[in-house]
């Protein structure tokens, strides 16, 4: 298998958990401090060695494409005023990787969005990063997607990020039926979608980052509509696990699901506290609100 250089970022979903704002503003464009969620996702992919990224968008999501275009008039204005740090900030997003865009016509689910990347991926392995989820690694030099690429290369099979969730939350996730085979690495025998607490084979949940062999596309094409009338990526992963070895990597870090308002607010607080110019004032506000 060649090294993993391609990634698909699905960002076409309706975002019903984030209405009414998602009616007009893609949830992937909501700001975490001053950058849209999807810019962090693209940054993670690029820092993991990905050179080509296909972003799946849809109607009313053009702002995503615009954000990653260069803005010559703004750049010229900043240059003429000598605002070099602002210029670097403005041009960074469109320089992270080669970006490609495609449209999902009907919101037929995450599996359908990933399947739209079939021609883009061709016979190459391909990462998938959900566009509404930021995953920070406790080792910033080794992002979670990079950890999956490394597992893909060393084990020779698709690798999925896993997160240990509390027993009473397993029924919200796709869960791995898996055996540990090394440091934070699991051999996945099968995936179980939203199991009950009693029937869950483990507490290791699928955590929004994947590296797939090209066989995932055949599996997606063979997957009928499932839960909610949508093509479920987890269903295709079940088929893939019955055909090829699959692996899980329990990452060290934090997953921020920005697809719901509470996740968005928590992520903003956490990222703001890491910014020296505002950390003290934000901490002061949090403390005084918590005390009142
Ligand atoms: P979600 O599972 O959060 O789905 O998608 P959603 O439909 O956007 O959100 P809710 O449940 O209605 O609130 C995870 C990622 O997959 C993309 C989303 O844009 C998000 O980045 N997605 C989802 C698609 O690209 N197409 C789809 O049909 C569904």
GROMACS .gro file of C-alpha atoms in nm, residues 76-83:
model
    8
   76UNK     CA    1  -0.320   4.326  -0.129
   77UNK     CA    2  -0.474   4.566   0.124
   78UNK     CA    3  -0.295   4.400   0.417
   79UNK     CA    4   0.033   4.394   0.223
   80UNK     CA    5   0.012   4.764   0.136
   81UNK     CA    6  -0.049   4.849   0.503
   82UNK     CA    7   0.246   4.634   0.613
   83UNK     CA    8   0.019   4.406   0.819
   0.00000   0.00000   0.00000
